[in-house]
Amino acid sequence: MTTPFRRPTADELAAAHGTTIPDVAAPGLRVLFCGINPGLWSGATGRHFARPGNRFWPALHRSGFTPRQLRPDEQQELLAYRLGITNVVARTTARADELTAAEYREGGAALVGRVTALRPRVLAVLGIGAYRTAFGRPKATVGPQSEGIGATGVWVLPNPSGLNAHYTPEAIAAEFRRLREAVEAAEAAEEAAGGGDDGAPG
C-alpha cells in the first residue's frame, strides 16, 4: 500500500542530503533506467524522480513504456512491465553538480557490477554528461552506445530533470520512444528466431 502524496517539509528536505534510496530492480528487466543521483525530494520520500516538474514519469507514459502515467509512489509497479530504476551515484544531493568526477567513476564501476548481476536487456542512462564521466566516454552522444555491458545494451537518454532546458518534454518522450521501439524490435526478432530474452537491441 502506498503512502498518500505529501510535500516534504524544509527540514525533511535538508535531512535527506547525503542519504540513499533503494533501487527498483529485479533480474531480467527489459530496461533498467539509470538516473544521475537522487535529488532531495527523492531522498526525502524514497521515490525516484519525485520532484514535481521532473519529466521522467510523463516521458515513460508518452513513449509507450507504461499504459498510463505512474506516480512516483507507484514506482514498484514498474517491475510488472519489466522496467526498473537505479542511479549512477547513490548519494542524495540538491543538484547533480555537487557530485565529483571521482564519485561518477566509482558509481559507474558499481553500476557495471549491478548490471552484470541483473542482466537487463538495456541499461538506459538518463544524462549524457553523467554517462561520459562515469564510463570515460567523452564523445558519447544520446542514443545507443557501441559498447555494452556483457549481454546488456547501453543507451543514453536525455536527463528528464526540469532543469534540463536543452530538451522539451516532447523531445524527451521521443527519445524514450526510440528506445522502446528498438527494444520491441529486438524482442520480435528473438521471438521469430526462437531465442531468449537476453541481449542488446539490434
C-alpha positions as a LaTeX table, in Angstrom:
\begin{tabular}{lrrr}
\hline
Residue & $x$ (\AA) & $y$ (\AA) & $z$ (\AA) \\
\hline
Met1 & 0.00 & 0.00 & 0.00 \\
Thr2 & 1.38 & 3.40 & $-0.99$ \\
Thr3 & 1.55 & 6.44 & 1.23 \\
Pro4 & $-0.56$ & 9.40 & 0.02 \\
Phe5 & 1.41 & 12.21 & $-1.58$ \\
Arg6 & 2.65 & 14.87 & 0.79 \\
Arg7 & 5.14 & 17.62 & 0.08 \\
Pro8 & 8.30 & 17.15 & 2.15 \\
Thr9 & 8.94 & 19.90 & 4.68 \\
Ala10 & 12.03 & 22.07 & 4.50 \\
Asp11 & 13.50 & 20.14 & 7.43 \\
Glu12 & 12.84 & 16.81 & 5.69 \\
Leu13 & 14.49 & 18.03 & 2.50 \\
Ala14 & 17.52 & 19.24 & 4.43 \\
Ala15 & 17.77 & 15.93 & 6.29 \\
Ala16 & 17.66 & 14.00 & 3.00 \\
His17 & 21.04 & 15.36 & 1.90 \\
Gly18 & 23.56 & 12.52 & 1.72 \\
Thr19 & 21.02 & 9.72 & 2.18 \\
Thr20 & 20.33 & 6.88 & $-0.26$ \\
Ile21 & 17.15 & 5.26 & $-1.56$ \\
Pro22 & 16.57 & 1.68 & $-2.73$ \\
Asp23 & 16.66 & 0.72 & $-6.39$ \\
Val24 & 13.57 & $-0.56$ & $-8.15$ \\
Ala25 & 15.15 & $-3.56$ & $-9.80$ \\
Ala26 & 14.98 & $-7.28$ & $-10.46$ \\
Pro27 & 16.80 & $-9.76$ & $-12.71$ \\
Gly28 & 15.93 & $-9.89$ & $-16.41$ \\
Leu29 & 14.36 & $-6.46$ & $-16.90$ \\
Arg30 & 13.65 & $-5.11$ & $-20.37$ \\
Val31 & 15.13 & $-1.72$ & $-19.42$ \\
Leu32 & 16.94 & $-0.57$ & $-16.30$ \\
Phe33 & 16.70 & 3.22 & $-16.27$ \\
Cys34 & 19.61 & 4.90 & $-14.52$ \\
Gly35 & 19.32 & 8.39 & $-13.10$ \\
Ile36 & 22.31 & 10.52 & $-12.15$ \\
Asn37 & 21.63 & 10.53 & $-8.38$ \\
Pro38 & 18.61 & 11.13 & $-6.13$ \\
Gly39 & 17.51 & 14.72 & $-5.60$ \\
Leu40 & 16.28 & 15.99 & $-2.25$ \\
Trp41 & 12.63 & 15.20 & $-2.99$ \\
Ser42 & 13.58 & 11.61 & $-3.83$ \\
Gly43 & 15.80 & 11.33 & $-0.75$ \\
Ala44 & 13.01 & 12.64 & 1.48 \\
Thr45 & 10.27 & 10.42 & 0.04 \\
Gly46 & 12.21 & 7.31 & $-1.02$ \\
Arg47 & 10.73 & 7.67 & $-4.51$ \\
His48 & 12.70 & 8.07 & $-7.70$ \\
Phe49 & 12.17 & 11.18 & $-9.85$ \\
Ala50 & 9.84 & 12.51 & $-7.15$ \\
Arg51 & 10.23 & 16.25 & $-7.63$ \\
Pro52 & 7.25 & 17.92 & $-9.34$ \\
Gly53 & 8.36 & 19.04 & $-12.78$ \\
Asn54 & 10.61 & 16.05 & $-13.39$ \\
Arg55 & 9.67 & 14.65 & $-16.79$ \\
Phe56 & 10.63 & 11.00 & $-16.30$ \\
Trp57 & 7.16 & 9.66 & $-15.48$ \\
Pro58 & 5.37 & 11.61 & $-18.26$ \\
Ala59 & 8.01 & 10.54 & $-20.81$ \\
Leu60 & 7.71 & 6.92 & $-19.76$ \\
His61 & 3.98 & 7.02 & $-20.49$ \\
Arg62 & 4.08 & 9.18 & $-23.62$ \\
Ser63 & 6.68 & 6.90 & $-25.16$ \\
Gly64 & 4.53 & 3.81 & $-24.62$ \\
Phe65 & 6.56 & 2.10 & $-21.91$ \\
Thr66 & 3.60 & 2.27 & $-19.49$ \\
Pro67 & $-0.12$ & 2.29 & $-20.36$ \\
Arg68 & $-0.76$ & 5.24 & $-18.04$ \\
Gln69 & 1.34 & 7.82 & $-16.26$ \\
Leu70 & 2.52 & 6.33 & $-12.99$ \\
Arg71 & 3.12 & 8.47 & $-9.93$ \\
Pro72 & 6.43 & 8.30 & $-8.07$ \\
Asp73 & 4.69 & 6.45 & $-5.22$ \\
Glu74 & 3.71 & 3.75 & $-7.74$ \\
Gln75 & 7.33 & 3.07 & $-8.73$ \\
Gln76 & 7.18 & $-0.60$ & $-7.72$ \\
Glu77 & 4.58 & $-1.16$ & $-10.46$ \\
Leu78 & 7.38 & $-0.71$ & $-12.99$ \\
Leu79 & 8.54 & $-4.24$ & $-12.26$ \\
Ala80 & 5.30 & $-5.60$ & $-13.73$ \\
Tyr81 & 6.37 & $-4.03$ & $-17.04$ \\
Arg82 & 9.91 & $-5.39$ & $-16.58$ \\
Leu83 & 11.29 & $-1.91$ & $-16.06$ \\
Gly84 & 13.46 & $-0.66$ & $-13.21$ \\
Ile85 & 15.34 & 2.32 & $-11.81$ \\
Thr86 & 18.81 & 2.76 & $-10.34$ \\
Asn87 & 21.31 & 5.65 & $-10.17$ \\
Val88 & 24.91 & 6.23 & $-11.19$ \\
Val89 & 25.66 & 7.75 & $-7.77$ \\
Ala90 & 23.62 & 6.71 & $-4.74$ \\
Arg91 & 24.17 & 9.86 & $-2.65$ \\
Thr92 & 21.29 & 12.34 & $-2.45$ \\
Thr93 & 22.14 & 15.96 & $-3.29$ \\
Ala94 & 20.24 & 19.15 & $-4.08$ \\
Arg95 & 21.90 & 19.34 & $-7.52$ \\
Ala96 & 23.88 & 16.92 & $-9.66$ \\
Asp97 & 26.73 & 19.43 & $-9.94$ \\
Glu98 & 27.52 & 18.73 & $-6.28$ \\
Leu99 & 28.92 & 15.35 & $-7.34$ \\
Thr100 & 32.63 & 14.89 & $-8.06$ \\
Ala101 & 34.16 & 13.20 & $-11.09$ \\
Ala102 & 35.52 & 10.52 & $-8.74$ \\
Glu103 & 32.01 & 9.79 & $-7.49$ \\
Tyr104 & 30.81 & 9.38 & $-11.07$ \\
Arg105 & 33.65 & 6.99 & $-11.90$ \\
Glu106 & 33.11 & 4.95 & $-8.72$ \\
Gly107 & 29.39 & 4.90 & $-9.41$ \\
Gly108 & 29.97 & 3.73 & $-12.97$ \\
Ala109 & 32.10 & 0.82 & $-11.75$ \\
Ala110 & 29.44 & $-0.16$ & $-9.21$ \\
Leu111 & 26.76 & 0.13 & $-11.88$ \\
Val112 & 28.63 & $-2.32$ & $-14.10$ \\
Gly113 & 28.50 & $-4.80$ & $-11.21$ \\
Arg114 & 24.75 & $-4.36$ & $-10.75$ \\
Val115 & 24.08 & $-4.70$ & $-14.47$ \\
Thr116 & 26.25 & $-7.81$ & $-14.70$ \\
Ala117 & 24.27 & $-9.39$ & $-11.86$ \\
Leu118 & 20.78 & $-8.34$ & $-13.01$ \\
Arg119 & 21.32 & $-8.71$ & $-16.79$ \\
Pro120 & 18.70 & $-6.27$ & $-18.08$ \\
Arg121 & 18.26 & $-6.16$ & $-21.82$ \\
Val122 & 19.19 & $-2.45$ & $-21.86$ \\
Leu123 & 20.75 & $-0.03$ & $-19.39$ \\
Ala124 & 19.38 & 3.44 & $-20.18$ \\
Val125 & 21.47 & 6.21 & $-18.59$ \\
Leu126 & 19.48 & 9.43 & $-18.15$ \\
Gly127 & 22.05 & 12.12 & $-18.81$ \\
Ile128 & 24.81 & 12.37 & $-21.39$ \\
Gly129 & 27.23 & 14.19 & $-19.08$ \\
Ala130 & 26.85 & 11.58 & $-16.37$ \\
Tyr131 & 27.46 & 8.76 & $-18.85$ \\
Arg132 & 30.52 & 10.43 & $-20.36$ \\
Thr133 & 32.12 & 10.95 & $-16.96$ \\
Ala134 & 31.11 & 7.67 & $-15.30$ \\
Phe135 & 32.21 & 5.49 & $-18.22$ \\
Gly136 & 35.07 & 7.57 & $-19.65$ \\
Arg137 & 33.30 & 8.18 & $-22.98$ \\
Pro138 & 33.84 & 11.91 & $-23.60$ \\
Lys139 & 32.48 & 11.81 & $-27.16$ \\
Ala140 & 29.34 & 9.78 & $-26.45$ \\
Thr141 & 26.03 & 11.09 & $-27.81$ \\
Val142 & 22.38 & 10.43 & $-26.97$ \\
Gly143 & 21.12 & 7.10 & $-28.29$ \\
Pro144 & 22.54 & 3.55 & $-28.49$ \\
Gln145 & 26.18 & 3.10 & $-27.49$ \\
Ser146 & 28.66 & 0.93 & $-29.34$ \\
Glu147 & 29.88 & $-0.78$ & $-26.17$ \\
Gly148 & 27.54 & $-2.75$ & $-23.93$ \\
Ile149 & 28.00 & $-4.43$ & $-20.56$ \\
Gly150 & 28.13 & $-8.14$ & $-21.23$ \\
Ala151 & 24.87 & $-9.04$ & $-22.99$ \\
Thr152 & 23.26 & $-5.76$ & $-21.91$ \\
Gly153 & 23.00 & $-2.96$ & $-24.42$ \\
Val154 & 23.67 & 0.60 & $-23.25$ \\
Trp155 & 21.54 & 3.55 & $-24.34$ \\
Val156 & 21.83 & 7.20 & $-23.30$ \\
Leu157 & 18.67 & 9.28 & $-22.88$ \\
Pro158 & 18.30 & 12.99 & $-22.06$ \\
Asn159 & 18.23 & 13.98 & $-18.41$ \\
Pro160 & 14.47 & 14.37 & $-17.63$ \\
Ser161 & 15.06 & 16.96 & $-14.91$ \\
Gly162 & 13.03 & 20.12 & $-15.27$ \\
Leu163 & 16.37 & 21.95 & $-15.11$ \\
Asn164 & 17.40 & 20.49 & $-18.49$ \\
Ala165 & 16.45 & 23.27 & $-20.88$ \\
His166 & 18.02 & 21.54 & $-23.90$ \\
Tyr167 & 15.08 & 19.17 & $-24.35$ \\
Thr168 & 11.34 & 19.84 & $-24.39$ \\
Pro169 & 9.00 & 17.25 & $-22.80$ \\
Glu170 & 8.05 & 16.14 & $-26.32$ \\
Ala171 & 11.69 & 15.68 & $-27.34$ \\
Ile172 & 12.45 & 13.65 & $-24.22$ \\
Ala173 & 9.43 & 11.41 & $-24.87$ \\
Ala174 & 10.58 & 10.95 & $-28.47$ \\
Glu175 & 13.99 & 9.67 & $-27.31$ \\
Phe176 & 12.29 & 7.30 & $-24.85$ \\
Arg177 & 10.06 & 6.10 & $-27.70$ \\
Arg178 & 13.09 & 5.44 & $-29.91$ \\
Leu179 & 14.46 & 3.18 & $-27.18$ \\
Arg180 & 11.15 & 1.37 & $-26.72$ \\
Glu181 & 10.88 & 0.71 & $-30.44$ \\
Ala182 & 14.42 & $-0.68$ & $-30.55$ \\
Val183 & 13.72 & $-2.97$ & $-27.58$ \\
Glu184 & 10.48 & $-4.22$ & $-29.14$ \\
Ala185 & 12.18 & $-4.82$ & $-32.49$ \\
Ala186 & 14.88 & $-6.89$ & $-30.79$ \\
Glu187 & 12.28 & $-8.86$ & $-28.83$ \\
Ala188 & 10.30 & $-9.57$ & $-32.01$ \\
Ala189 & 13.44 & $-10.71$ & $-33.83$ \\
Glu190 & 14.37 & $-13.05$ & $-30.99$ \\
Glu191 & 10.87 & $-14.49$ & $-30.85$ \\
Ala192 & 10.91 & $-15.11$ & $-34.59$ \\
Ala193 & 14.27 & $-16.83$ & $-34.25$ \\
Gly194 & 13.21 & $-18.81$ & $-31.18$ \\
Gly195 & 15.77 & $-17.06$ & $-29.00$ \\
Gly196 & 15.75 & $-15.99$ & $-25.34$ \\
Asp197 & 15.18 & $-12.70$ & $-23.56$ \\
Asp198 & 18.75 & $-11.53$ & $-23.04$ \\
Gly199 & 20.82 & $-9.40$ & $-25.33$ \\
Ala200 & 21.05 & $-5.88$ & $-26.66$ \\
Pro201 & 18.60 & $-4.43$ & $-29.17$ \\
Gly202 & 19.96 & $-4.78$ & $-32.65$ \\
\hline
\end{tabular}
